XYZ file of C-alpha atoms in Angstrom:
44
model
C 129.105 83.709 188.164
C 129.544 86.889 186.154
C 127.111 89.713 186.825
C 126.007 90.724 183.316
C 124.909 94.209 184.387
C 128.320 94.951 185.907
C 130.057 93.480 182.872
C 128.073 95.623 180.419
C 128.672 98.729 182.519
C 132.419 97.993 182.502
C 132.726 97.423 178.731
C 130.276 100.135 177.592
C 132.942 102.899 177.229
C 135.026 100.656 174.959
C 132.137 100.034 172.554
C 130.475 103.470 172.326
C 132.072 104.504 169.030
C 132.339 101.121 167.316
C 130.669 100.084 164.071
C 127.419 98.077 164.123
C 129.204 94.715 163.922
C 131.284 95.462 167.005
C 129.148 97.790 169.109
C 127.523 96.976 172.429
C 124.309 95.714 170.823
C 126.389 93.033 169.100
C 127.860 91.983 172.449
C 124.338 91.809 173.912
C 123.153 89.646 170.976
C 126.092 87.266 171.487
C 125.292 87.006 175.219
C 121.627 86.314 174.432
C 122.574 83.580 171.950
C 125.086 82.038 174.366
C 122.432 81.930 177.097
C 119.979 80.287 174.711
C 122.561 77.686 173.658
C 123.365 76.945 177.298
C 119.796 75.972 178.180
C 118.761 72.321 177.950
C 116.640 71.480 174.934
C 113.195 69.952 175.341
C 112.642 66.607 173.624
C 109.871 66.575 171.031
């Protein structure tokens, strides 16, 4: 399993001067969405 903290620390220098659509906050939003999509849904 990938350690997210280590991954973010590794990629941070590459994203420091990027625009808002490609900066580190965008990467964090994509990770958050991917985690949410990976969770089982509850039946209503």
